[in-house]
Amino acid sequence: MSPLSIIKPYFAENRFKICIGLLSLIVVDGLQLVVPRIIKWAVDDLTAMSVSAGALGLYAGAVAGIAVLIGVFRYVWRLCLLGTSRRVEEGLRNRLFSHLQTLSTGYFDRTRTGDLMAHATNDIQQVRMAAGMGLVALNDAVVMGAAAIGFMAYINPTLTGLVLVPMPLIAVSARFFSRRMHRRYQTVQASFADLTEAIRERLAGIRLIKAHNRQTLETARVRAASAAYLDENLQLVRITGAFFPMMLLLTNLSMALVLFFGGRLVIRFTITPGDFVAFISYLALLTWPMMALGWVTNLIQRGRASLDRVNAILETRPAIQDATDARSLEAPRGEIVFEGVAFAYPDSSTPALADIDLRVDAGSVLGIVGPPGSGKTTLLNLIPRLYDPMAGGIRVDGCDVRRLRIEQLRAAIACMPQESFLFAGTIRENITFGGPDVSEQRLVEAARAAALLDTVYGFAQGFDTVVGEKGVMLSGGQKQRVALARCLLADAPILLLDDPISQVDFETGEAIAQTLRRLAGRRTILIASHRISALAFADRIVVLERGRLTAAGSHSRLMDVSGYYARTYRLQEIEEGRDAA
Amino acid sequence: MRPEQDYFEETRLGKPYDVRLLRRLYPFTRPHRRMLGWSIGLVILITLLDVALPYLTKEAIDRYIVPLAEPAAGQRTLSVDLSDPLDAAIVQDRFPEARIEGSVARIPYDALARLDPEELAHLRRGDAQGLALVTGLFLILVVLDFLLNFGQSVVMEITGQRIMHDLRLRLYGHIQGLALEFFTRNPVGRLVTRATSDVQNMYELFTSFISFVFKDLVLLGGITAVMLALNWKLALVAFAVLPAVALASIRFSRRARAIFRTLRVQVAEINTRFAETIGGMRVIQLFRQEAANQRRFERLNHANYLSGMEQIRVLALFMPLIEALALAAVALIVWYGGGRVLDESLSLGALVAFISYIRMFFRPLRDLAEKYNILQNAMASAERIFLVLDTTTALPQPPTPSGGSAAALASIEELRFEAVDFAYLPGEPVLRGVSFRLRRGETMAVVGPTGAGKTSLINLIPRLYDPTAGRVLINAQDLRAMPSALFRERMALVMQDPFLFSGTLRENIFEGLPDPSPARTLDIIAAADLEHLVTRLPQGLDTPLGEGGGALSSGERQLIAIARAFARDPQLILLDEATSFIDSETERRIQQALERLMRHRTALVVAHRLSTVRSADRILVMNRGRIIESGTHSELMAGRGFYYRLHQLQPAAGPEPAQ
């Protein structure tokens, strides 16, 4: 797909507007070129000293009339052409947003948020600029430039030829400068990124800096980064600082040529004083299109590069999507079977999971324990297809998850990730996702089940308490319980809980365990936890160590066969003060 | 890695003008006032040059190109000096009707058309020479204008960037000096934005302020003055459009302010939603909220589109209006000025100059909207910056260190906690009544379950926080009574998750210390068991480590942190043992390096592995913020308490078993 085809529809949709806009632009250009003619007539009449006040009034009236017309047509083209570019911006942004939502977890693992944000902001803006002002400037440069030269040549071709000598220089040097400016600007940006990183790094490591008395040293480091940024800016200004004065100089050189050669022509009666004055005006009108020509080619090039980058994202196919012959999952029961499943993250030499064979009957509760990094989270993530296994397969109700429609598979699963992610809305919105069909009663039920209700009623705004960006207003345990309530509200046959009570106190943890116990039998629950006591009600517990299942069975069996399990259990018994000693 | 951008904070907007903020900014410009003076001087000079150029054109027209009208004659005449015989011949031959006054002949301007070009060129050779002279002068001014403009840009950039450099360092220094508690309340991303993007916005404020006050106002003033001097009546007539301009500007800026503000808030909202969606993508996908989220986003995006259209409409009205008014002023000049040319109170050149001037006059008015926007943006940044600068949560340092206390810290003889309470948040104590004493040369281990307060205890020793009650003493002196630098330089902190700076391995270990001898460098590398790493890295010790030390394993990072502690040769080691899972071979190497590090030094170790603990001189057992047991390993084992039971569970081999 050609990148340009992404924005074509918006141009097609607005082709009428664009035509009107371009037409108006051409009319404006034409009218602007008429003004110097009128002034020429006035000047020639005034030179001859033979003009009535009425004629002067006529000239003035014509200029005023043209002023009004120019104003009207300018308004029209601005509205039509710039409006289209806004439309392109909106459409492109919507597409990018919706496409990102289809991409799989692996994509976000390897793509930095900052980069994606840069595409969403800068690149789209560049495309808008190219599609709006770029188009206008290009049109202006061509139409206005050609017409102005035509009018000048009509007055005197030789003088026109002379005056135009610096003009190509303007276009060429505008192009040359804005290219170098762009490159320099990028090094400035890079240096700004270094400065930002230098400061970020130090603020992130502030504890060490303070404890090791490194303040002076680190300030010197920041000073160096800041000074480097300063230097880069000074390098940049050597180009930008020369650019506009250079343009001005070249224009003024043309002006000097008019003054000298044009003046001589008037002296020798080859052209009239009015022609001379008109010439100066045309020159002024010509300068902008010439500068624009250089500027616009860069603008359009940059817009094109941005469009390519956006296109690259839009072309990224989701690694995980519905199979062409995807089956639907009707009335899911919630039986889950792992068969010889293996998985490794990219860039990792050791597999995160290997040889996992596991069967979880519908309505049963499976506990998963294991040291950090043993693959518990990965195991859970494979079920809703956040990742696909590299070998083996996972079946839900007897059907491989890769053959099911993702939408329905995920509808059958309520998942609580280890890191509870909250959106910057209210507690209600975070639990219900703003679903209008969720009754207050169901919301309260879910919150109660997640041991959240008392906490919510403790807030002045109750469920309408705003949680702030990523839920900053709440404590870790509160966030966790909001995420749990979200899960419980979903009413799905499969419940995946990744360390659901790691941040709540013991009593709350017990209350949550009670809830889960009540759900047992009705839902298939997979629960990974560091706290073994939270798994006491599980039908079966498996021990994961280094990506392999090392033991499985009931609590009492694991106490006998798994060294890790038994040791961890006793340790926690002491920590939680449950041993009577 | 790019820092997480702060997309959440930009919704607040400043007033476009806030004199209070400008006044606070002033002290930062003081050290650079000479450069600033140069910069302003150059701006004024350039503006004068800009005003001079149309005047030169006027002079060229009036003096040489189009002869002035003769007073009361109602026509233009060319004066020819008859002393040149050829001139005299031409006049005699072609203009028998010419009026001759002494040695000067006056020839009607339109009659000149009768001459052939050679004759005309000869007759008006003086005019041609004068024209060349004016053009020459024009060229000189033009080149001068170029040089001055370039110089001014550079000087302005230097001045502005230096001021911002100062401001940035001041801000960084201030933030760095704030107590750790400040950092738990303010995300790093936000603070970074203050010192980077916000300072950048201030730069915009600075340059646009200077260019507005000194360039635009001086230009407007200069043009006005020249126009009034040329012909005050015509100037006033041309200015008749100004009330309309003023009215349009005022009305416009009111509408523009509202629309720019809405746009900025909406763009910030869109960015926030984007960032949030990317961050919460898993949750959105797992709960199948894509469609709902898309709808919400499209609503925001469409609102932004509508505001964008509104902005276009406002600008599409204002900008053409201003240009139309400029042309209206030209029309007025043609009408009234033309009449004055006819009654000879204005020269033709002056009329042309008036047209140029009025066009110049309107140029700065067109960019009003953009300048306004920049100013508003910059004021909001200024406000946020000063908000940080006004925060004072630094732990108070004693006035000036007395010689006595400095001497007292030649060595740390004793560290003592006296009934220390500590809480990060009021009402949520993490340490309660902690008292202990650690003498020089001893190793003390702190054990206990997660959340017992072990790391908090370590944080109090280099005075990263102050206790909420009780005292922390070194050599019987309260930490609050001496400059922190004094005791910090005798300590080394080895953290759970070692923090590596981007820089070379050598810098990470030795930076800030006097250059060690090669032999000592080797010793330290050997003692920290880093030889493998150094030989593995392509440039050895001088290999730059990736940002955050990404390419290194967590075991290697811990060894580097240990080497860093060795290099500091501290008297007191504070060690927060790592809990993360490391393979047993690396674990053994780390243990051995740590043992070498602690030998002959005072050490306080937060231990997770009981093997580390066994060799300690004393063990503090903590639970829920309190010390519940203390003693040597054998004492505690004999007491058969908490420690005994903990110990029963871990095999003597040490690290987590590998089955």
PDB file of C-alpha atoms in Angstrom, chain A residues 46-47 49 51 56-57 60 63 67 70-71 74-75 78-79 82-83 86-87 90 93-94 97-98 100-101 103 105 108 114-117 120-121 192 195-197 199-203 205-208 210-215 217-219 221-223 226-227 229-230 233-234 237-238 241-242 245-246 248-249 252-253 255-256 259-260 263-264 266-269 273 276-277 381 384 386-387 407 410-411 415 421 423-424 433 469-470 486 545-546 564 567 570-571 574-575 579, chain B residues 1-4 7-8 65-66 69 76 109 120 124 131-132 135 138-139 142 145-146 149-150 153 157-158 161 165 168-169 172 175-178 180 191-192 196 200 270-271 274-290 293-294 297-298 301-302 304-305 308-309 311-313 316-317 319-320 323-324 327 331 334-335 338-339 341-342 348 351-352 449 459 464 485 488-489 492-493 495 499 501-502 507 511-512 564 568 581 645-646 649 657 659:
ATOM      1  CA  LEU A  46       0.878  61.950 -10.947  1.00  0.00           C
ATOM      2  CA  THR A  47       4.173  62.148 -12.825  1.00  0.00           C
ATOM      3  CA  MET A  49       0.690  66.061 -12.976  1.00  0.00           C
ATOM      4  CA  VAL A  51      -5.064  63.902 -13.050  1.00  0.00           C
ATOM      5  CA  LEU A  56      -7.536  59.501  -7.986  1.00  0.00           C
ATOM      6  CA  GLY A  57     -10.677  58.606  -6.062  1.00  0.00           C
ATOM      7  CA  ALA A  60      -8.292  54.481  -4.473  1.00  0.00           C
ATOM      8  CA  VAL A  63      -7.757  49.362  -4.472  1.00  0.00           C
ATOM      9  CA  ALA A  67      -8.979  44.755  -0.721  1.00  0.00           C
ATOM     10  CA  ILE A  70      -9.085  39.636  -1.520  1.00  0.00           C
ATOM     11  CA  GLY A  71     -10.323  39.458   2.052  1.00  0.00           C
ATOM     12  CA  ARG A  74      -8.733  34.589   1.365  1.00  0.00           C
ATOM     13  CA  TYR A  75     -11.335  33.673   3.942  1.00  0.00           C
ATOM     14  CA  ARG A  78      -8.288  29.331   4.285  1.00  0.00           C
ATOM     15  CA  LEU A  79     -11.507  27.695   5.340  1.00  0.00           C
ATOM     16  CA  LEU A  82      -6.796  24.422   5.924  1.00  0.00           C
ATOM     17  CA  GLY A  83     -10.087  22.836   6.935  1.00  0.00           C
ATOM     18  CA  ARG A  86      -7.682  19.378   9.835  1.00  0.00           C
ATOM     19  CA  ARG A  87      -9.938  16.682   8.464  1.00  0.00           C
ATOM     20  CA  GLU A  90      -8.591  13.843  12.547  1.00  0.00           C
ATOM     21  CA  ARG A  93      -5.370  10.035  14.155  1.00  0.00           C
ATOM     22  CA  ASN A  94      -8.514   7.961  14.459  1.00  0.00           C
ATOM     23  CA  PHE A  97      -5.593   4.915  17.391  1.00  0.00           C
ATOM     24  CA  SER A  98      -7.909   2.178  16.244  1.00  0.00           C
ATOM     25  CA  LEU A 100      -2.918   0.418  17.730  1.00  0.00           C
ATOM     26  CA  GLN A 101      -5.731  -1.189  19.635  1.00  0.00           C
ATOM     27  CA  LEU A 103      -1.863  -4.809  17.861  1.00  0.00           C
ATOM     28  CA  THR A 105       1.111  -7.350  23.509  1.00  0.00           C
ATOM     29  CA  PHE A 108       4.028  -2.989  22.828  1.00  0.00           C
ATOM     30  CA  GLY A 114       7.606   7.604  23.721  1.00  0.00           C
ATOM     31  CA  ASP A 115       8.084   6.626  20.084  1.00  0.00           C
ATOM     32  CA  LEU A 116       4.427   5.817  19.585  1.00  0.00           C
ATOM     33  CA  MET A 117       3.508   9.125  21.177  1.00  0.00           C
ATOM     34  CA  ALA A 120       0.690  10.262  17.329  1.00  0.00           C
ATOM     35  CA  THR A 121       1.686  13.882  17.887  1.00  0.00           C
ATOM     36  CA  PHE A 192      17.828  17.684  24.101  1.00  0.00           C
ATOM     37  CA  LEU A 195      19.912  16.321  28.428  1.00  0.00           C
ATOM     38  CA  THR A 196      16.513  14.962  29.339  1.00  0.00           C
ATOM     39  CA  GLU A 197      17.970  11.515  29.898  1.00  0.00           C
ATOM     40  CA  ILE A 199      18.359  14.687  34.247  1.00  0.00           C
ATOM     41  CA  ARG A 200      15.957  11.758  34.337  1.00  0.00           C
ATOM     42  CA  GLU A 201      18.723   9.340  35.235  1.00  0.00           C
ATOM     43  CA  ARG A 202      19.894  11.491  38.085  1.00  0.00           C
ATOM     44  CA  LEU A 203      16.458  12.073  39.506  1.00  0.00           C
ATOM     45  CA  GLY A 205      18.999   7.600  41.105  1.00  0.00           C
ATOM     46  CA  ILE A 206      18.579  10.381  43.636  1.00  0.00           C
ATOM     47  CA  ARG A 207      18.902   8.018  46.598  1.00  0.00           C
ATOM     48  CA  LEU A 208      22.353   6.912  45.576  1.00  0.00           C
ATOM     49  CA  LYS A 210      22.449  11.663  48.163  1.00  0.00           C
ATOM     50  CA  ALA A 211      23.825   8.708  50.067  1.00  0.00           C
ATOM     51  CA  HIS A 212      27.124   8.854  48.221  1.00  0.00           C
ATOM     52  CA  ASN A 213      27.426  12.615  48.404  1.00  0.00           C
ATOM     53  CA  ARG A 214      27.598  12.950  44.657  1.00  0.00           C
ATOM     54  CA  GLN A 215      25.513  16.119  44.324  1.00  0.00           C
ATOM     55  CA  LEU A 217      29.538  15.713  40.685  1.00  0.00           C
ATOM     56  CA  GLU A 218      26.117  15.011  39.259  1.00  0.00           C
ATOM     57  CA  THR A 219      25.355  18.711  38.965  1.00  0.00           C
ATOM     58  CA  ARG A 221      27.237  16.180  34.709  1.00  0.00           C
ATOM     59  CA  VAL A 222      23.941  17.930  34.166  1.00  0.00           C
ATOM     60  CA  ARG A 223      25.822  21.148  33.536  1.00  0.00           C
ATOM     61  CA  SER A 226      23.075  21.392  29.395  1.00  0.00           C
ATOM     62  CA  ALA A 227      26.175  23.082  27.979  1.00  0.00           C
ATOM     63  CA  TYR A 229      22.662  21.408  24.384  1.00  0.00           C
ATOM     64  CA  LEU A 230      23.539  25.088  24.481  1.00  0.00           C
ATOM     65  CA  ASN A 233      21.645  25.439  19.731  1.00  0.00           C
ATOM     66  CA  LEU A 234      24.404  27.870  18.895  1.00  0.00           C
ATOM     67  CA  VAL A 237      21.467  29.458  15.117  1.00  0.00           C
ATOM     68  CA  ARG A 238      24.444  29.846  12.810  1.00  0.00           C
ATOM     69  CA  GLY A 241      20.369  33.091  12.049  1.00  0.00           C
ATOM     70  CA  ALA A 242      21.848  33.302   8.566  1.00  0.00           C
ATOM     71  CA  PRO A 245      18.719  37.574   6.752  1.00  0.00           C
ATOM     72  CA  MET A 246      20.064  35.755   3.697  1.00  0.00           C
ATOM     73  CA  LEU A 248      16.227  39.291   2.934  1.00  0.00           C
ATOM     74  CA  LEU A 249      19.611  40.043   1.430  1.00  0.00           C
ATOM     75  CA  ASN A 252      17.156  43.335  -1.373  1.00  0.00           C
ATOM     76  CA  LEU A 253      19.726  42.549  -4.055  1.00  0.00           C
ATOM     77  CA  MET A 255      15.580  45.479  -5.148  1.00  0.00           C
ATOM     78  CA  ALA A 256      18.953  47.124  -5.763  1.00  0.00           C
ATOM     79  CA  LEU A 259      16.620  50.553  -8.320  1.00  0.00           C
ATOM     80  CA  PHE A 260      19.664  50.805 -10.538  1.00  0.00           C
ATOM     81  CA  GLY A 263      15.813  53.721 -12.454  1.00  0.00           C
ATOM     82  CA  ARG A 264      18.033  54.060 -15.538  1.00  0.00           C
ATOM     83  CA  VAL A 266      12.950  55.519 -16.308  1.00  0.00           C
ATOM     84  CA  ILE A 267      15.615  58.147 -16.753  1.00  0.00           C
ATOM     85  CA  ARG A 268      15.927  57.119 -20.422  1.00  0.00           C
ATOM     86  CA  PHE A 269      12.133  57.071 -20.824  1.00  0.00           C
ATOM     87  CA  PRO A 273       7.826  55.883 -13.262  1.00  0.00           C
ATOM     88  CA  PHE A 276       9.083  51.320 -11.947  1.00  0.00           C
ATOM     89  CA  VAL A 277       6.930  51.502  -8.824  1.00  0.00           C
ATOM     90  CA  ASN A 381      -1.093 -14.584  29.672  1.00  0.00           C
ATOM     91  CA  PRO A 384      -6.426 -15.028  26.574  1.00  0.00           C
ATOM     92  CA  LEU A 386      -1.818 -12.014  24.872  1.00  0.00           C
ATOM     93  CA  TYR A 387       0.959 -14.184  23.480  1.00  0.00           C
ATOM     94  CA  GLU A 407     -13.426 -11.514  20.902  1.00  0.00           C
ATOM     95  CA  ARG A 410     -11.624 -13.001  25.820  1.00  0.00           C
ATOM     96  CA  ALA A 411     -15.287 -12.512  26.641  1.00  0.00           C
ATOM     97  CA  CYS A 415      -8.303 -11.382  33.855  1.00  0.00           C
ATOM     98  CA  PHE A 421      -3.767  -0.577  35.589  1.00  0.00           C
ATOM     99  CA  PHE A 423      -7.527   4.749  33.952  1.00  0.00           C
ATOM    100  CA  ALA A 424      -7.755   8.394  34.897  1.00  0.00           C
ATOM    101  CA  PHE A 433     -15.642   0.781  31.813  1.00  0.00           C
ATOM    102  CA  GLU A 469      -3.632   9.389  36.306  1.00  0.00           C
ATOM    103  CA  LYS A 470      -2.906   5.640  36.576  1.00  0.00           C
ATOM    104  CA  ARG A 486     -13.614  -5.067  37.472  1.00  0.00           C
ATOM    105  CA  GLU A 545      10.103 -23.447  38.802  1.00  0.00           C
ATOM    106  CA  ARG A 546      12.148 -21.997  35.959  1.00  0.00           C
ATOM    107  CA  TYR A 564      10.053 -25.296  47.538  1.00  0.00           C
ATOM    108  CA  ARG A 567       9.693 -24.333  52.772  1.00  0.00           C
ATOM    109  CA  ARG A 570       6.453 -22.674  56.671  1.00  0.00           C
ATOM    110  CA  LEU A 571       8.279 -19.391  56.156  1.00  0.00           C
ATOM    111  CA  ILE A 574       6.009 -17.706  60.676  1.00  0.00           C
ATOM    112  CA  GLU A 575       5.824 -14.320  59.011  1.00  0.00           C
ATOM    113  CA  ASP A 579       2.233 -20.724  63.898  1.00  0.00           C
TER     114      ASP A 579
ATOM    115  CA  MET B   1      15.089   5.314  26.786  1.00  0.00           C
ATOM    116  CA  ARG B   2      13.105   8.454  26.482  1.00  0.00           C
ATOM    117  CA  PRO B   3      11.625   9.494  29.794  1.00  0.00           C
ATOM    118  CA  GLU B   4       7.934   9.058  30.061  1.00  0.00           C
ATOM    119  CA  TYR B   7       1.188  14.348  29.058  1.00  0.00           C
ATOM    120  CA  PHE B   8      -0.978  14.958  32.034  1.00  0.00           C
ATOM    121  CA  ILE B  65      14.442  59.374 -11.448  1.00  0.00           C
ATOM    122  CA  VAL B  66      11.448  61.685 -11.556  1.00  0.00           C
ATOM    123  CA  ALA B  69       7.527  69.634  -9.838  1.00  0.00           C
ATOM    124  CA  ARG B  76       7.742  68.759 -13.727  1.00  0.00           C
ATOM    125  CA  TYR B 109       9.439  66.558 -18.189  1.00  0.00           C
ATOM    126  CA  LEU B 120      18.792  61.512 -23.085  1.00  0.00           C
ATOM    127  CA  ARG B 124      20.725  62.924 -17.631  1.00  0.00           C
ATOM    128  CA  LEU B 131      21.226  56.723  -9.019  1.00  0.00           C
ATOM    129  CA  ALA B 132      24.349  54.563  -8.992  1.00  0.00           C
ATOM    130  CA  THR B 135      22.130  52.084  -5.297  1.00  0.00           C
ATOM    131  CA  PHE B 138      21.463  50.857  -0.715  1.00  0.00           C
ATOM    132  CA  LEU B 139      23.757  47.867  -1.257  1.00  0.00           C
ATOM    133  CA  VAL B 142      21.544  45.871   2.698  1.00  0.00           C
ATOM    134  CA  ASP B 145      21.456  44.725   7.495  1.00  0.00           C
ATOM    135  CA  PHE B 146      22.358  41.134   6.707  1.00  0.00           C
ATOM    136  CA  ASN B 149      20.638  40.539  11.544  1.00  0.00           C
ATOM    137  CA  PHE B 150      22.904  37.535  11.655  1.00  0.00           C
ATOM    138  CA  SER B 153      20.330  36.257  16.015  1.00  0.00           C
ATOM    139  CA  GLU B 157      20.585  32.964  21.041  1.00  0.00           C
ATOM    140  CA  ILE B 158      23.718  33.030  23.167  1.00  0.00           C
ATOM    141  CA  GLN B 161      20.400  29.981  25.949  1.00  0.00           C
ATOM    142  CA  HIS B 165      21.197  27.159  31.074  1.00  0.00           C
ATOM    143  CA  ARG B 168      17.977  24.886  34.301  1.00  0.00           C
ATOM    144  CA  LEU B 169      20.956  24.282  36.570  1.00  0.00           C
ATOM    145  CA  TYR B 172      18.139  20.915  38.832  1.00  0.00           C
ATOM    146  CA  ILE B 175      15.326  19.584  42.888  1.00  0.00           C
ATOM    147  CA  GLN B 176      18.416  17.557  43.736  1.00  0.00           C
ATOM    148  CA  GLY B 177      18.579  19.261  47.098  1.00  0.00           C
ATOM    149  CA  LEU B 178      14.998  18.453  48.015  1.00  0.00           C
ATOM    150  CA  LEU B 180      13.638  12.242  49.252  1.00  0.00           C
ATOM    151  CA  LEU B 191      10.249  16.796  37.325  1.00  0.00           C
ATOM    152  CA  VAL B 192      12.236  16.127  34.182  1.00  0.00           C
ATOM    153  CA  THR B 196      13.635  20.483  30.106  1.00  0.00           C
ATOM    154  CA  GLN B 200      12.481  25.535  26.722  1.00  0.00           C
ATOM    155  CA  ILE B 270      -5.829  13.525  23.191  1.00  0.00           C
ATOM    156  CA  ASN B 271      -2.212  12.879  24.082  1.00  0.00           C
ATOM    157  CA  PHE B 274      -3.191   8.054  23.646  1.00  0.00           C
ATOM    158  CA  ALA B 275      -0.570   7.511  26.335  1.00  0.00           C
ATOM    159  CA  GLU B 276      -3.086   5.951  28.678  1.00  0.00           C
ATOM    160  CA  THR B 277      -4.389   3.613  26.020  1.00  0.00           C
ATOM    161  CA  ILE B 278      -0.911   2.454  25.133  1.00  0.00           C
ATOM    162  CA  GLY B 279      -0.129   1.933  28.831  1.00  0.00           C
ATOM    163  CA  GLY B 280      -3.354   0.091  29.539  1.00  0.00           C
ATOM    164  CA  MET B 281      -3.591  -1.756  26.230  1.00  0.00           C
ATOM    165  CA  ARG B 282      -3.585  -5.167  27.915  1.00  0.00           C
ATOM    166  CA  VAL B 283      -6.513  -4.307  30.128  1.00  0.00           C
ATOM    167  CA  ILE B 284      -8.404  -2.739  27.227  1.00  0.00           C
ATOM    168  CA  GLN B 285      -7.883  -5.782  25.050  1.00  0.00           C
ATOM    169  CA  LEU B 286      -8.592  -8.320  27.779  1.00  0.00           C
ATOM    170  CA  PHE B 287     -11.837  -6.579  28.668  1.00  0.00           C
ATOM    171  CA  ARG B 288     -12.638  -5.999  24.988  1.00  0.00           C
ATOM    172  CA  GLN B 289     -13.042  -2.277  25.444  1.00  0.00           C
ATOM    173  CA  GLU B 290     -11.481  -1.413  22.081  1.00  0.00           C
ATOM    174  CA  ASN B 293     -12.437   3.316  23.892  1.00  0.00           C
ATOM    175  CA  GLN B 294     -12.341   4.138  20.190  1.00  0.00           C
ATOM    176  CA  PHE B 297     -11.327   8.833  21.543  1.00  0.00           C
ATOM    177  CA  GLU B 298     -13.156   9.785  18.376  1.00  0.00           C
ATOM    178  CA  ASN B 301     -10.670  13.898  18.377  1.00  0.00           C
ATOM    179  CA  HIS B 302     -13.741  15.315  16.711  1.00  0.00           C
ATOM    180  CA  ASN B 304     -10.470  18.882  18.567  1.00  0.00           C
ATOM    181  CA  TYR B 305     -11.320  18.986  14.857  1.00  0.00           C
ATOM    182  CA  GLY B 308      -9.379  23.455  14.858  1.00  0.00           C
ATOM    183  CA  MET B 309     -12.019  24.581  12.371  1.00  0.00           C
ATOM    184  CA  GLN B 311      -9.462  28.443  14.967  1.00  0.00           C
ATOM    185  CA  ILE B 312      -9.205  28.460  11.186  1.00  0.00           C
ATOM    186  CA  ARG B 313     -12.397  30.506  10.980  1.00  0.00           C
ATOM    187  CA  ALA B 316      -9.349  33.241   8.396  1.00  0.00           C
ATOM    188  CA  LEU B 317     -11.332  36.260   9.450  1.00  0.00           C
ATOM    189  CA  MET B 319      -5.662  37.725   8.900  1.00  0.00           C
ATOM    190  CA  PRO B 320      -7.496  38.693   5.681  1.00  0.00           C
ATOM    191  CA  GLU B 323      -4.501  42.598   5.087  1.00  0.00           C
ATOM    192  CA  ALA B 324      -7.625  44.235   3.700  1.00  0.00           C
ATOM    193  CA  LEU B 327      -4.776  47.737   1.401  1.00  0.00           C
ATOM    194  CA  ALA B 331      -6.072  53.282  -1.042  1.00  0.00           C
ATOM    195  CA  VAL B 334      -3.296  56.965  -3.172  1.00  0.00           C
ATOM    196  CA  TRP B 335      -6.356  59.158  -2.836  1.00  0.00           C
ATOM    197  CA  GLY B 338      -2.146  61.717  -4.806  1.00  0.00           C
ATOM    198  CA  GLY B 339      -3.954  64.976  -4.222  1.00  0.00           C
ATOM    199  CA  VAL B 341       1.344  65.375  -5.073  1.00  0.00           C
ATOM    200  CA  LEU B 342      -0.838  67.407  -7.365  1.00  0.00           C
ATOM    201  CA  LEU B 348       6.161  61.375  -5.807  1.00  0.00           C
ATOM    202  CA  LEU B 351       4.127  58.802  -1.889  1.00  0.00           C
ATOM    203  CA  VAL B 352       5.834  55.593  -2.975  1.00  0.00           C
ATOM    204  CA  PRO B 449       9.827 -10.549  56.588  1.00  0.00           C
ATOM    205  CA  ASN B 459      17.452   5.052  54.638  1.00  0.00           C
ATOM    206  CA  LEU B 464      17.845  10.427  53.377  1.00  0.00           C
ATOM    207  CA  ALA B 485      28.249  15.510  53.502  1.00  0.00           C
ATOM    208  CA  ARG B 488      27.923  10.472  53.900  1.00  0.00           C
ATOM    209  CA  GLU B 489      31.449  10.506  52.587  1.00  0.00           C
ATOM    210  CA  ALA B 492      28.769   3.333  50.969  1.00  0.00           C
ATOM    211  CA  LEU B 493      25.288   2.196  50.100  1.00  0.00           C
ATOM    212  CA  MET B 495      21.319  -1.246  47.010  1.00  0.00           C
ATOM    213  CA  PHE B 499      21.554   2.029  39.941  1.00  0.00           C
ATOM    214  CA  PHE B 501      24.438   5.737  35.241  1.00  0.00           C
ATOM    215  CA  SER B 502      25.005   5.846  31.519  1.00  0.00           C
ATOM    216  CA  GLU B 507      33.026   6.148  35.481  1.00  0.00           C
ATOM    217  CA  GLU B 511      33.604   8.784  39.244  1.00  0.00           C
ATOM    218  CA  GLY B 512      33.994  11.569  41.746  1.00  0.00           C
ATOM    219  CA  ARG B 564      31.774   1.154  43.543  1.00  0.00           C
ATOM    220  CA  ARG B 568      34.991   4.621  47.996  1.00  0.00           C
ATOM    221  CA  PHE B 581      16.392 -14.494  41.751  1.00  0.00           C
ATOM    222  CA  ARG B 645      11.905 -20.730  63.272  1.00  0.00           C
ATOM    223  CA  LEU B 646      12.973 -18.686  60.243  1.00  0.00           C
ATOM    224  CA  LEU B 649      13.255 -23.295  57.058  1.00  0.00           C
ATOM    225  CA  PRO B 657      17.680 -24.112  46.041  1.00  0.00           C
ATOM    226  CA  GLN B 659      16.095 -28.394  41.968  1.00  0.00           C
TER     227      GLN B 659
END
